[in-house]
């Protein structure tokens, strides 16, 4: 399967999605939050299930790091 990375919001309420991610970290240590993030990334990558889309997402995320 080869798709294309969708970068526009697909959430009916993007703010709610953001709050869910923030709330998931509430009360966690820095290490626990990093572990949560890693598990979440792996779960969502598996859900995507497309190496090409995953590679595109990785490239986009890394690019954002260098542009700030």
Tab-separated table of C-alpha atoms in Angstrom:
chain	number	residue	atom	x	y	z
A	1	UNK	CA	0.000	0.000	0.000
A	2	UNK	CA	1.374	3.411	-0.905
A	3	UNK	CA	-0.504	6.468	0.219
A	4	UNK	CA	0.329	10.087	0.763
A	5	UNK	CA	0.797	11.865	4.063
A	6	UNK	CA	-2.191	14.038	4.962
A	7	UNK	CA	-1.042	17.177	6.789
A	8	UNK	CA	-4.369	18.992	6.971
A	9	UNK	CA	-6.412	18.370	10.097
A	10	UNK	CA	-8.829	15.466	9.859
A	11	UNK	CA	-10.235	16.066	13.337
A	12	UNK	CA	-13.693	17.608	13.678
A	13	UNK	CA	-12.326	19.390	16.772
A	14	UNK	CA	-8.512	19.755	16.511
A	15	UNK	CA	-8.330	21.569	19.856
A	16	UNK	CA	-9.934	18.597	21.601
A	17	UNK	CA	-7.393	16.240	20.003
A	18	UNK	CA	-4.567	18.494	21.201
A	19	UNK	CA	-6.040	18.598	24.721
A	20	UNK	CA	-6.216	14.781	24.782
A	21	UNK	CA	-2.509	14.577	24.008
A	22	UNK	CA	-1.640	17.194	26.638
A	23	UNK	CA	-3.873	15.610	29.282
A	24	UNK	CA	-2.283	12.193	28.673
A	25	UNK	CA	1.016	13.640	29.950
A	26	UNK	CA	-0.394	15.392	33.000
A	27	UNK	CA	1.279	14.138	36.159
A	28	UNK	CA	3.937	12.128	34.324
A	29	UNK	CA	7.640	12.592	34.824
A	30	UNK	CA	9.746	13.643	31.836
A	31	UNK	CA	10.845	10.023	31.414
A	32	UNK	CA	7.287	8.694	31.645
A	33	UNK	CA	6.069	11.286	29.126
A	34	UNK	CA	8.855	10.281	26.721
A	35	UNK	CA	7.895	6.609	27.134
A	36	UNK	CA	4.239	7.470	26.503
A	37	UNK	CA	5.220	9.402	23.372
A	38	UNK	CA	7.301	6.480	22.098
A	39	UNK	CA	4.474	4.001	22.637
A	40	UNK	CA	1.967	6.343	21.023
A	41	UNK	CA	4.236	6.834	17.988
A	42	UNK	CA	4.600	3.060	17.565
A	43	UNK	CA	0.855	2.474	17.895
A	44	UNK	CA	0.011	5.196	15.382
A	45	UNK	CA	2.758	4.082	12.971
A	46	UNK	CA	1.311	0.576	13.083
A	47	UNK	CA	-2.168	2.013	12.496
A	48	UNK	CA	-0.884	3.845	9.399
A	49	UNK	CA	0.653	0.599	8.169
A	50	UNK	CA	2.335	2.193	5.143
A	51	UNK	CA	6.128	2.524	5.002
A	52	UNK	CA	5.998	5.312	2.410
A	53	UNK	CA	3.598	7.423	4.477
A	54	UNK	CA	5.631	6.750	7.614
A	55	UNK	CA	8.841	7.830	5.843
A	56	UNK	CA	7.113	10.997	4.633
A	57	UNK	CA	5.888	11.758	8.169
A	58	UNK	CA	9.379	11.225	9.610
A	59	UNK	CA	10.886	13.547	7.012
A	60	UNK	CA	8.254	16.216	7.706
A	61	UNK	CA	8.799	15.998	11.465
A	62	UNK	CA	12.589	16.197	11.108
A	63	UNK	CA	12.282	19.136	8.724
A	64	UNK	CA	10.177	21.004	11.275
A	65	UNK	CA	12.982	20.573	13.833
A	66	UNK	CA	15.477	22.395	11.649
A	67	UNK	CA	13.097	25.227	10.729
A	68	UNK	CA	11.948	25.786	14.212
